[in-house]
Amino acid sequence: MPAPFTVSQLISGSNFEAKFPLSLSLSHGFGVSGGLSLSLSLSLSNLLVVVVSEVPMSAFGTPTAPNPNPNKSFEVAQPPSDSVSSLSFSPKANYLVATSWDNQVRCWEIMHSGAVVGSTPKASISHDQPVLCSTWKDDGTTVFSGGCDKQAKMWPLSGGQPMTVAMHDAPIKEIAWIPEMNLLVTGSWDKTLKYWDTRQSNPVHTQQLPDRCYALTVRHPLMVVGTADRNLIVFNLQNPQTEFKRITSPLKYQTRCVTAFPDQQGFLVGSIEGRVGVHHLDDSQQSKNFTFKCHRDGNEIYSVNSLNFHPVHHTFATAGSDGAFNFWDKDSKQRLKAMARCSQPIPCSTFNNDGSLFAYSSCYDWSKGAENHNPATAKSHIFLHLPQESEVKSKPRNTTGRK
């Protein structure tokens, strides 16, 4: 390590030397930090007046306050009072829905014009217990939500009353609308998947799962369900009552999230070990499968909580408990952009329908237990990032040097 910053001053023929450390912390935005040391030598002669101002000791060696918004994203007004569990944009307009552990489902209208973004709270409904998941009907008129009260609610945003449209024997962890079938699908910790015609009180079909449902993705005709014990169950929704394929996750630890490729030829899977798997379904494409590490900082390994494909460029975002979100290109196997780490984990994220907005929440995710929960600093935030084309558009891999 270089010597501390040294200032040598020649004053009236006598030497005055002061030494103190100077360090600058550089954030790479992806769990990597570096140190910069400067050395400076000043020779001052014929100095008649010297003014010495005392620097408080607190100015050195005191950590700066954690920055909840280092990427200077736009903050959504009136966020939930507890941790956010899911974020969903309307497929038709810039309306954003968030579910949270305070039992609420909230909706905001997002105004976006050029580089200016604003948000207006529009409405909210309540569940009896924490809400875990949300999705929209394809026409943008209706929101579905499910959670720890073991039921899913249908909420017409035109002003109608929310009504219960699905029931399970344990909390509902995942929910999706399948427009090609005009059905709602719910995945629960009761180890079942259920399909619902929202006009009927009983499920159209109940599919037994090998274990608790942790993650679900639908891009008709492909549906992939991630369960406990690292099971990944693939369904062809043209024959939804039969498993198409069952795969053991290529990752060694618990599945946190899955998302289908835009071309329905495979899926991404993220886990608690700071790793993402890229998996193709066609047996002839297995050589293209790979995994990569992300959301790590030295020996600190963080969960990958969210995977989202960009709706136009088909690159994807990851978000994790390290407080970072990053943009990637699976085809060129490179990271396109690493964003600065927020001071709290990011449990969920989503793009809007044209990819011009990326919403993500920053809040405590309880991954480090109650002993690391500080109510004074554990404010929940929802941020909106404006993805630049250079961040999300695929580009040829730079083979001349490591990124």
Tab-separated table of C-alpha atoms in Angstrom:
chain	number	residue	atom	x	y	z
A	1	MET	CA	0.000	0.000	0.000
A	2	PRO	CA	1.408	3.461	-0.867
A	3	ALA	CA	2.512	5.716	1.971
A	4	PRO	CA	-0.040	8.072	3.493
A	5	PHE	CA	-0.594	11.440	1.877
A	6	THR	CA	2.364	13.623	2.993
A	7	VAL	CA	2.464	17.398	2.861
A	8	SER	CA	5.895	18.961	3.394
A	9	GLN	CA	5.995	22.710	3.798
A	10	LEU	CA	9.119	24.828	4.176
A	11	ILE	CA	8.163	27.698	6.428
A	12	SER	CA	10.743	30.343	7.371
A	13	GLY	CA	13.577	27.927	6.789
A	14	SER	CA	12.196	25.258	9.152
A	15	ASN	CA	10.467	22.079	8.105
A	16	PHE	CA	6.833	21.513	9.006
A	17	GLU	CA	5.568	18.090	8.103
A	18	ALA	CA	1.981	16.807	8.482
A	19	LYS	CA	0.849	13.303	7.672
A	20	PHE	CA	-2.650	11.957	7.457
A	21	PRO	CA	-4.305	9.191	5.433
A	22	LEU	CA	-6.366	9.931	2.362
A	23	SER	CA	-8.438	7.212	0.750
A	24	LEU	CA	-11.133	7.349	-1.869
A	25	SER	CA	-13.590	4.494	-2.277
A	26	LEU	CA	-14.552	3.754	-5.859
A	27	SER	CA	-17.755	1.797	-6.451
A	28	HIS	CA	-17.913	-0.364	-9.561
A	29	GLY	CA	-21.623	-0.890	-8.980
A	30	PHE	CA	-21.332	-4.656	-8.903
A	31	GLY	CA	-20.024	-5.616	-5.521
A	32	VAL	CA	-16.471	-4.572	-6.354
A	33	SER	CA	-14.702	-1.732	-4.648
A	34	GLY	CA	-11.250	-0.337	-5.085
A	35	GLY	CA	-8.993	1.975	-3.165
A	36	LEU	CA	-7.174	4.996	-4.557
A	37	SER	CA	-4.181	6.462	-2.699
A	38	LEU	CA	-2.671	9.791	-3.599
A	39	SER	CA	0.686	11.213	-2.653
A	40	LEU	CA	1.390	14.906	-2.934
A	41	SER	CA	4.432	16.996	-2.105
A	42	LEU	CA	4.200	20.782	-1.855
A	43	SER	CA	7.122	23.139	-1.490
A	44	LEU	CA	6.116	26.548	-0.280
A	45	SER	CA	8.675	29.309	0.169
A	46	ASN	CA	8.495	32.937	1.210
A	47	LEU	CA	5.235	32.216	2.962
A	48	LEU	CA	4.509	35.085	5.341
A	49	VAL	CA	1.105	34.100	6.679
A	50	VAL	CA	-0.043	30.606	7.497
A	51	VAL	CA	-3.657	29.930	8.389
A	52	VAL	CA	-4.237	26.553	9.967
A	53	SER	CA	-7.838	25.398	10.303
A	54	GLU	CA	-8.549	22.442	12.493
A	55	VAL	CA	-10.281	19.549	10.757
A	56	PRO	CA	-12.641	17.636	13.053
A	57	MET	CA	-11.514	14.083	13.632
A	58	SER	CA	-14.970	12.937	12.634
A	59	ALA	CA	-14.181	13.928	9.060
A	60	PHE	CA	-11.711	11.063	8.766
A	61	GLY	CA	-12.520	7.394	9.057
A	62	THR	CA	-16.264	7.921	9.508
A	63	PRO	CA	-18.389	5.931	7.037
A	64	THR	CA	-20.762	7.976	4.938
A	65	ALA	CA	-24.484	7.429	5.372
A	66	PRO	CA	-25.802	4.589	3.188
A	67	ASN	CA	-27.244	5.862	-0.071
A	68	PRO	CA	-30.674	4.386	-0.822
A	69	ASN	CA	-30.597	5.792	-4.381
A	70	PRO	CA	-27.039	5.875	-5.780
A	71	ASN	CA	-28.260	5.577	-9.383
A	72	LYS	CA	-30.320	8.770	-9.094
A	73	SER	CA	-33.480	6.954	-10.113
A	74	PHE	CA	-36.918	8.541	-9.832
A	75	GLU	CA	-38.731	7.580	-6.623
A	76	VAL	CA	-42.378	6.537	-6.659
A	77	ALA	CA	-44.531	8.656	-4.342
A	78	GLN	CA	-46.072	7.189	-1.175
A	79	PRO	CA	-44.371	3.761	-1.206
A	80	PRO	CA	-45.589	0.844	0.939
A	81	SER	CA	-44.966	0.960	4.679
A	82	ASP	CA	-43.370	-2.507	4.664
A	83	SER	CA	-41.181	-4.536	2.306
A	84	VAL	CA	-42.283	-4.862	-1.323
A	85	SER	CA	-42.902	-8.401	-2.584
A	86	SER	CA	-43.796	-7.878	-6.264
A	87	LEU	CA	-43.960	-5.216	-8.971
A	88	SER	CA	-46.102	-5.448	-12.136
A	89	PHE	CA	-46.629	-2.966	-14.972
A	90	SER	CA	-49.838	-2.883	-16.969
A	91	PRO	CA	-49.328	-4.440	-20.430
A	92	LYS	CA	-51.224	-1.522	-21.980
A	93	ALA	CA	-50.166	1.668	-20.161
A	94	ASN	CA	-47.797	3.016	-17.539
A	95	TYR	CA	-49.686	1.870	-14.471
A	96	LEU	CA	-47.545	0.175	-11.825
A	97	VAL	CA	-48.826	-2.207	-9.158
A	98	ALA	CA	-46.882	-3.189	-6.025
A	99	THR	CA	-47.736	-5.794	-3.409
A	100	SER	CA	-46.213	-5.676	0.038
A	101	TRP	CA	-45.957	-7.219	3.464
A	102	ASP	CA	-48.270	-4.530	4.881
A	103	ASN	CA	-51.223	-6.474	3.324
A	104	GLN	CA	-51.733	-3.883	0.595
A	105	VAL	CA	-51.921	-3.846	-3.204
A	106	ARG	CA	-51.219	-0.351	-4.537
A	107	CYS	CA	-51.470	1.176	-8.002
A	108	TRP	CA	-49.713	4.284	-9.345
A	109	GLU	CA	-49.997	6.093	-12.642
A	110	ILE	CA	-46.492	6.748	-13.983
A	111	MET	CA	-46.012	9.857	-16.113
A	112	HIS	CA	-43.041	9.609	-18.463
A	113	SER	CA	-42.043	12.350	-20.888
A	114	GLY	CA	-38.484	12.389	-22.147
A	115	ALA	CA	-36.164	12.453	-19.165
A	116	VAL	CA	-38.938	13.466	-16.749
A	117	VAL	CA	-40.781	10.859	-14.706
A	118	GLY	CA	-43.552	11.380	-12.164
A	119	SER	CA	-45.920	9.151	-10.197
A	120	THR	CA	-49.419	9.559	-8.825
A	121	PRO	CA	-50.993	7.097	-6.362
A	122	LYS	CA	-54.323	5.999	-7.836
A	123	ALA	CA	-55.887	3.327	-5.612
A	124	SER	CA	-55.227	0.439	-3.257
A	125	ILE	CA	-56.916	-2.663	-1.854
A	126	SER	CA	-56.236	-4.831	1.179
A	127	HIS	CA	-55.686	-8.516	1.833
A	128	ASP	CA	-56.053	-10.030	5.298
A	129	GLN	CA	-52.359	-10.988	5.393
A	130	PRO	CA	-49.150	-10.071	3.514
A	131	VAL	CA	-49.444	-10.080	-0.285
A	132	LEU	CA	-46.764	-11.975	-2.221
A	133	CYS	CA	-47.530	-11.737	-5.948
A	134	SER	CA	-49.389	-9.823	-8.644
A	135	THR	CA	-50.174	-9.883	-12.353
A	136	TRP	CA	-52.353	-8.044	-14.892
A	137	LYS	CA	-55.026	-9.181	-17.287
A	138	ASP	CA	-53.784	-8.716	-20.856
A	139	ASP	CA	-56.272	-5.923	-21.594
A	140	GLY	CA	-54.896	-3.818	-18.737
A	141	THR	CA	-58.249	-3.504	-16.975
A	142	THR	CA	-57.761	-5.897	-14.072
A	143	VAL	CA	-55.134	-6.765	-11.449
A	144	PHE	CA	-54.777	-10.144	-9.743
A	145	SER	CA	-52.966	-10.583	-6.426
A	146	GLY	CA	-52.270	-13.481	-4.073
A	147	GLY	CA	-50.633	-13.979	-0.724
A	148	CYS	CA	-50.506	-15.353	2.780
A	149	ASP	CA	-54.275	-15.293	3.247
A	150	LYS	CA	-54.307	-18.275	0.818
A	151	GLN	CA	-56.508	-16.507	-1.704
A	152	ALA	CA	-56.188	-14.591	-4.955
A	153	LYS	CA	-58.186	-11.453	-5.574
A	154	MET	CA	-59.372	-9.924	-8.838
A	155	TRP	CA	-59.395	-6.129	-8.781
A	156	PRO	CA	-61.098	-4.246	-11.640
A	157	LEU	CA	-59.385	-0.861	-11.815
A	158	SER	CA	-62.518	0.756	-13.230
A	159	GLY	CA	-63.710	1.042	-9.649
A	160	GLY	CA	-65.388	-2.268	-8.971
A	161	GLN	CA	-64.904	-4.149	-5.724
A	162	PRO	CA	-62.149	-6.760	-5.496
A	163	MET	CA	-63.428	-10.303	-5.364
A	164	THR	CA	-61.827	-13.608	-4.376
A	165	VAL	CA	-61.278	-15.806	-7.440
A	166	ALA	CA	-58.872	-18.483	-6.154
A	167	MET	CA	-58.227	-20.405	-2.936
A	168	HIS	CA	-55.414	-22.677	-1.725
A	169	ASP	CA	-54.580	-24.529	1.486
A	170	ALA	CA	-51.392	-22.500	2.001
A	171	PRO	CA	-50.084	-19.078	0.873
A	172	ILE	CA	-50.148	-18.293	-2.844
A	173	LYS	CA	-46.579	-17.503	-3.886
A	174	GLU	CA	-46.998	-17.045	-7.663
A	175	ILE	CA	-49.739	-15.899	-10.016
A	176	ALA	CA	-50.030	-15.406	-13.785
A	177	TRP	CA	-52.720	-14.623	-16.327
A	178	ILE	CA	-52.711	-16.782	-19.494
A	179	PRO	CA	-54.529	-14.753	-22.175
A	180	GLU	CA	-54.377	-17.536	-24.779
A	181	MET	CA	-56.428	-19.736	-22.412
A	182	ASN	CA	-58.380	-16.964	-20.668
A	183	LEU	CA	-57.338	-18.575	-17.377
A	184	LEU	CA	-55.576	-17.541	-14.180
A	185	VAL	CA	-52.883	-19.850	-12.799
A	186	THR	CA	-51.813	-19.827	-9.148
A	187	GLY	CA	-48.881	-21.612	-7.507
A	188	SER	CA	-48.907	-22.275	-3.786
A	189	TRP	CA	-46.868	-23.594	-0.885
A	190	ASP	CA	-49.556	-26.288	-0.632
A	191	LYS	CA	-47.647	-28.034	-3.491
A	192	THR	CA	-50.309	-27.439	-6.111
A	193	LEU	CA	-50.790	-25.415	-9.247
A	194	LYS	CA	-54.379	-24.424	-10.012
A	195	TYR	CA	-56.015	-23.061	-13.164
A	196	TRP	CA	-59.028	-20.788	-12.700
A	197	ASP	CA	-61.843	-19.521	-14.870
A	198	THR	CA	-62.568	-16.351	-12.899
A	199	ARG	CA	-66.309	-16.787	-13.514
A	200	GLN	CA	-66.314	-20.064	-11.561
A	201	SER	CA	-65.667	-20.796	-7.901
A	202	ASN	CA	-63.792	-24.067	-8.419
A	203	PRO	CA	-60.514	-24.562	-10.290
A	204	VAL	CA	-60.652	-25.846	-13.856
A	205	HIS	CA	-57.714	-28.116	-13.042
A	206	THR	CA	-55.423	-28.807	-10.070
A	207	GLN	CA	-51.887	-29.948	-10.853
A	208	GLN	CA	-49.862	-31.628	-8.113
A	209	LEU	CA	-46.310	-30.325	-7.748
A	210	PRO	CA	-43.396	-32.251	-6.236
A	211	ASP	CA	-42.923	-29.552	-3.596
A	212	ARG	CA	-43.782	-25.968	-2.626
A	213	CYS	CA	-44.038	-23.467	-5.487
A	214	TYR	CA	-41.301	-20.816	-5.291
A	215	ALA	CA	-41.275	-19.325	-8.801
A	216	LEU	CA	-43.330	-19.362	-12.005
A	217	THR	CA	-43.078	-17.954	-15.530
A	218	VAL	CA	-45.503	-18.110	-18.461
A	219	ARG	CA	-44.940	-17.347	-22.153
A	220	HIS	CA	-47.557	-19.430	-23.925
A	221	PRO	CA	-47.228	-22.262	-24.706
A	222	LEU	CA	-44.280	-22.484	-22.274
A	223	MET	CA	-44.708	-22.457	-18.497
A	224	VAL	CA	-41.922	-23.239	-16.019
A	225	VAL	CA	-42.495	-23.759	-12.293
A	226	GLY	CA	-39.655	-23.734	-9.768
A	227	THR	CA	-40.299	-25.571	-6.497
A	228	ALA	CA	-38.448	-26.431	-3.320
A	229	ASP	CA	-35.757	-29.111	-3.626
A	230	ARG	CA	-34.504	-27.502	-6.874
A	231	ASN	CA	-37.223	-28.961	-9.114
A	232	LEU	CA	-37.989	-27.175	-12.369
A	233	ILE	CA	-41.207	-28.446	-13.996
A	234	VAL	CA	-41.808	-27.510	-17.631
A	235	PHE	CA	-45.352	-27.470	-19.051
A	236	ASN	CA	-46.578	-27.217	-22.607
A	237	LEU	CA	-49.816	-25.306	-22.059
A	238	GLN	CA	-51.345	-26.911	-25.130
A	239	ASN	CA	-51.507	-29.954	-22.845
A	240	PRO	CA	-51.515	-28.323	-19.395
A	241	GLN	CA	-52.517	-31.401	-17.378
A	242	THR	CA	-49.280	-33.248	-18.136
A	243	GLU	CA	-45.720	-32.369	-17.239
A	244	PHE	CA	-43.670	-31.846	-20.393
A	245	LYS	CA	-40.331	-32.223	-18.636
A	246	ARG	CA	-38.928	-32.193	-15.124
A	247	ILE	CA	-35.411	-30.845	-14.616
A	248	THR	CA	-33.160	-30.576	-11.615
A	249	SER	CA	-31.931	-26.991	-11.437
A	250	PRO	CA	-28.420	-26.475	-12.854
A	251	LEU	CA	-27.806	-24.367	-9.730
A	252	LYS	CA	-26.797	-26.003	-6.460
A	253	TYR	CA	-29.072	-24.103	-4.093
A	254	GLN	CA	-32.647	-22.920	-3.656
A	255	THR	CA	-34.449	-21.443	-6.662
A	256	ARG	CA	-35.568	-17.839	-6.251
A	257	CYS	CA	-36.828	-16.813	-9.698
A	258	VAL	CA	-37.404	-18.062	-13.248
A	259	THR	CA	-38.277	-16.296	-16.485
A	260	ALA	CA	-38.969	-17.735	-19.933
A	261	PHE	CA	-36.993	-16.704	-23.011
A	262	PRO	CA	-39.013	-14.340	-25.233
A	263	ASP	CA	-38.865	-17.002	-27.993
A	264	GLN	CA	-40.121	-19.706	-25.558
A	265	GLN	CA	-37.091	-21.888	-26.329
A	266	GLY	CA	-35.757	-21.932	-22.775
A	267	PHE	CA	-35.600	-20.048	-19.504
A	268	LEU	CA	-33.375	-18.345	-16.950
A	269	VAL	CA	-33.243	-19.486	-13.331
A	270	GLY	CA	-31.788	-17.565	-10.393
A	271	SER	CA	-30.917	-18.877	-6.950
A	272	ILE	CA	-29.865	-17.824	-3.471
A	273	GLU	CA	-26.206	-18.564	-4.314
A	274	GLY	CA	-25.597	-15.474	-6.478
A	275	ARG	CA	-25.781	-17.393	-9.740
A	276	VAL	CA	-27.990	-17.554	-12.850
A	277	GLY	CA	-28.543	-20.552	-15.130
A	278	VAL	CA	-29.335	-20.211	-18.846
A	279	HIS	CA	-31.211	-23.327	-19.975
A	280	HIS	CA	-32.457	-24.332	-23.432
A	281	LEU	CA	-35.275	-26.881	-23.721
A	282	ASP	CA	-34.293	-28.500	-27.023
A	283	ASP	CA	-31.966	-31.444	-26.447
A	284	SER	CA	-29.927	-30.388	-29.473
A	285	GLN	CA	-29.258	-26.989	-27.853
A	286	GLN	CA	-27.860	-28.289	-24.554
A	287	SER	CA	-24.335	-27.165	-25.500
A	288	LYS	CA	-25.595	-23.596	-25.233
A	289	ASN	CA	-26.523	-23.997	-21.558
A	290	PHE	CA	-24.329	-22.224	-19.032
A	291	THR	CA	-24.367	-20.625	-15.587
A	292	PHE	CA	-22.685	-17.463	-14.378
A	293	LYS	CA	-21.958	-15.805	-11.061
A	294	CYS	CA	-23.443	-12.436	-10.134
A	295	HIS	CA	-24.503	-10.401	-7.102
A	296	ARG	CA	-21.392	-11.236	-5.138
A	297	ASP	CA	-18.891	-9.142	-3.224
A	298	GLY	CA	-15.752	-11.077	-2.374
A	299	ASN	CA	-16.840	-13.836	-0.023
A	300	GLU	CA	-20.287	-12.294	0.396
A	301	ILE	CA	-22.829	-14.139	-1.748
A	302	TYR	CA	-26.297	-12.674	-2.299
A	303	SER	CA	-29.558	-14.031	-3.636
A	304	VAL	CA	-30.664	-13.323	-7.197
A	305	ASN	CA	-34.242	-12.188	-6.583
A	306	SER	CA	-35.542	-11.086	-9.957
A	307	LEU	CA	-35.016	-11.810	-13.664
A	308	ASN	CA	-36.662	-9.655	-16.353
A	309	PHE	CA	-36.274	-9.754	-20.133
A	310	HIS	CA	-36.340	-6.424	-21.960
A	311	PRO	CA	-39.492	-6.464	-24.130
A	312	VAL	CA	-37.736	-4.976	-27.189
A	313	HIS	CA	-34.051	-5.936	-27.113
A	314	HIS	CA	-34.502	-9.308	-25.337
A	315	THR	CA	-31.517	-8.703	-23.101
A	316	PHE	CA	-32.285	-9.166	-19.410
A	317	ALA	CA	-31.939	-7.616	-15.973
A	318	THR	CA	-30.982	-9.281	-12.711
A	319	ALA	CA	-31.643	-7.783	-9.276
A	320	GLY	CA	-30.312	-9.081	-5.993
A	321	SER	CA	-30.021	-8.850	-2.251
A	322	ASP	CA	-26.714	-7.007	-2.654
A	323	GLY	CA	-28.783	-3.959	-3.659
A	324	ALA	CA	-27.614	-4.032	-7.290
A	325	PHE	CA	-29.344	-4.457	-10.620
A	326	ASN	CA	-27.476	-5.294	-13.799
A	327	PHE	CA	-28.218	-5.717	-17.497
A	328	TRP	CA	-26.958	-8.758	-19.434
A	329	ASP	CA	-26.905	-10.292	-22.909
A	330	LYS	CA	-27.184	-14.083	-22.766
A	331	ASP	CA	-26.302	-14.552	-26.434
A	332	SER	CA	-22.949	-12.762	-26.254
A	333	LYS	CA	-22.491	-13.903	-22.630
A	334	GLN	CA	-21.617	-10.477	-21.311
A	335	ARG	CA	-22.766	-7.901	-18.810
A	336	LEU	CA	-23.940	-4.763	-20.573
A	337	LYS	CA	-24.174	-2.488	-17.536
A	338	ALA	CA	-23.554	-2.749	-13.804
A	339	MET	CA	-25.456	-0.253	-11.678
A	340	ALA	CA	-24.375	1.128	-8.305
A	341	ARG	CA	-25.478	-0.815	-5.234
A	342	CYS	CA	-28.366	0.538	-3.207
A	343	SER	CA	-28.080	0.496	0.575
A	344	GLN	CA	-30.828	-2.150	0.847
A	345	PRO	CA	-31.651	-5.375	-1.059
A	346	ILE	CA	-33.737	-5.360	-4.244
A	347	PRO	CA	-36.411	-8.072	-3.858
A	348	CYS	CA	-38.285	-7.452	-7.130
A	349	SER	CA	-38.155	-5.567	-10.423
A	350	THR	CA	-39.915	-5.280	-13.792
A	351	PHE	CA	-39.846	-3.482	-17.157
A	352	ASN	CA	-42.851	-1.591	-18.499
A	353	ASN	CA	-44.474	-2.729	-21.744
A	354	ASP	CA	-42.071	-0.935	-24.106
A	355	GLY	CA	-38.910	-1.220	-21.996
A	356	SER	CA	-38.547	2.524	-21.449
A	357	LEU	CA	-38.931	2.161	-17.656
A	358	PHE	CA	-37.359	-0.284	-15.225
A	359	ALA	CA	-39.030	-0.397	-11.812
A	360	TYR	CA	-37.282	-1.881	-8.793
A	361	SER	CA	-37.888	-1.853	-5.063
A	362	SER	CA	-35.254	-1.295	-2.392
A	363	CYS	CA	-36.140	-2.589	1.063
A	364	TYR	CA	-35.103	-5.083	3.699
A	365	ASP	CA	-35.728	-8.649	2.536
A	366	TRP	CA	-35.061	-10.408	5.871
A	367	SER	CA	-32.279	-12.454	4.282
A	368	LYS	CA	-30.058	-11.613	7.261
A	369	GLY	CA	-32.725	-12.192	9.883
A	370	ALA	CA	-34.424	-10.015	12.458
A	371	GLU	CA	-31.155	-9.083	14.136
A	372	ASN	CA	-30.186	-7.072	11.033
A	373	HIS	CA	-33.513	-5.280	10.757
A	374	ASN	CA	-33.362	-1.668	11.851
A	375	PRO	CA	-36.832	-0.057	11.698
A	376	ALA	CA	-35.227	3.393	11.743
A	377	THR	CA	-33.450	2.814	8.428
A	378	ALA	CA	-35.598	0.107	6.847
A	379	LYS	CA	-37.713	2.436	4.718
A	380	SER	CA	-39.191	0.840	1.617
A	381	HIS	CA	-38.563	2.523	-1.739
A	382	ILE	CA	-39.791	1.947	-5.274
A	383	PHE	CA	-37.524	3.458	-7.928
A	384	LEU	CA	-37.872	4.005	-11.671
A	385	HIS	CA	-34.775	3.819	-13.863
A	386	LEU	CA	-34.724	5.010	-17.492
A	387	PRO	CA	-32.725	2.336	-19.358
A	388	GLN	CA	-30.401	3.829	-21.952
A	389	GLU	CA	-30.010	1.983	-25.240
A	390	SER	CA	-26.338	1.357	-24.445
A	391	GLU	CA	-27.408	-0.423	-21.250
A	392	VAL	CA	-29.966	-2.802	-22.734
A	393	LYS	CA	-29.187	-3.227	-26.450
A	394	SER	CA	-27.126	-6.293	-27.308
A	395	LYS	CA	-23.703	-5.722	-28.822
A	396	PRO	CA	-20.854	-7.898	-30.101
A	397	ARG	CA	-18.648	-9.279	-27.383
A	398	ASN	CA	-15.407	-7.386	-26.869
A	399	THR	CA	-12.788	-10.094	-27.437
A	400	THR	CA	-9.763	-7.834	-27.115
A	401	GLY	CA	-9.999	-7.446	-23.379
A	402	ARG	CA	-11.956	-8.660	-20.401
A	403	LYS	CA	-14.985	-6.581	-19.420
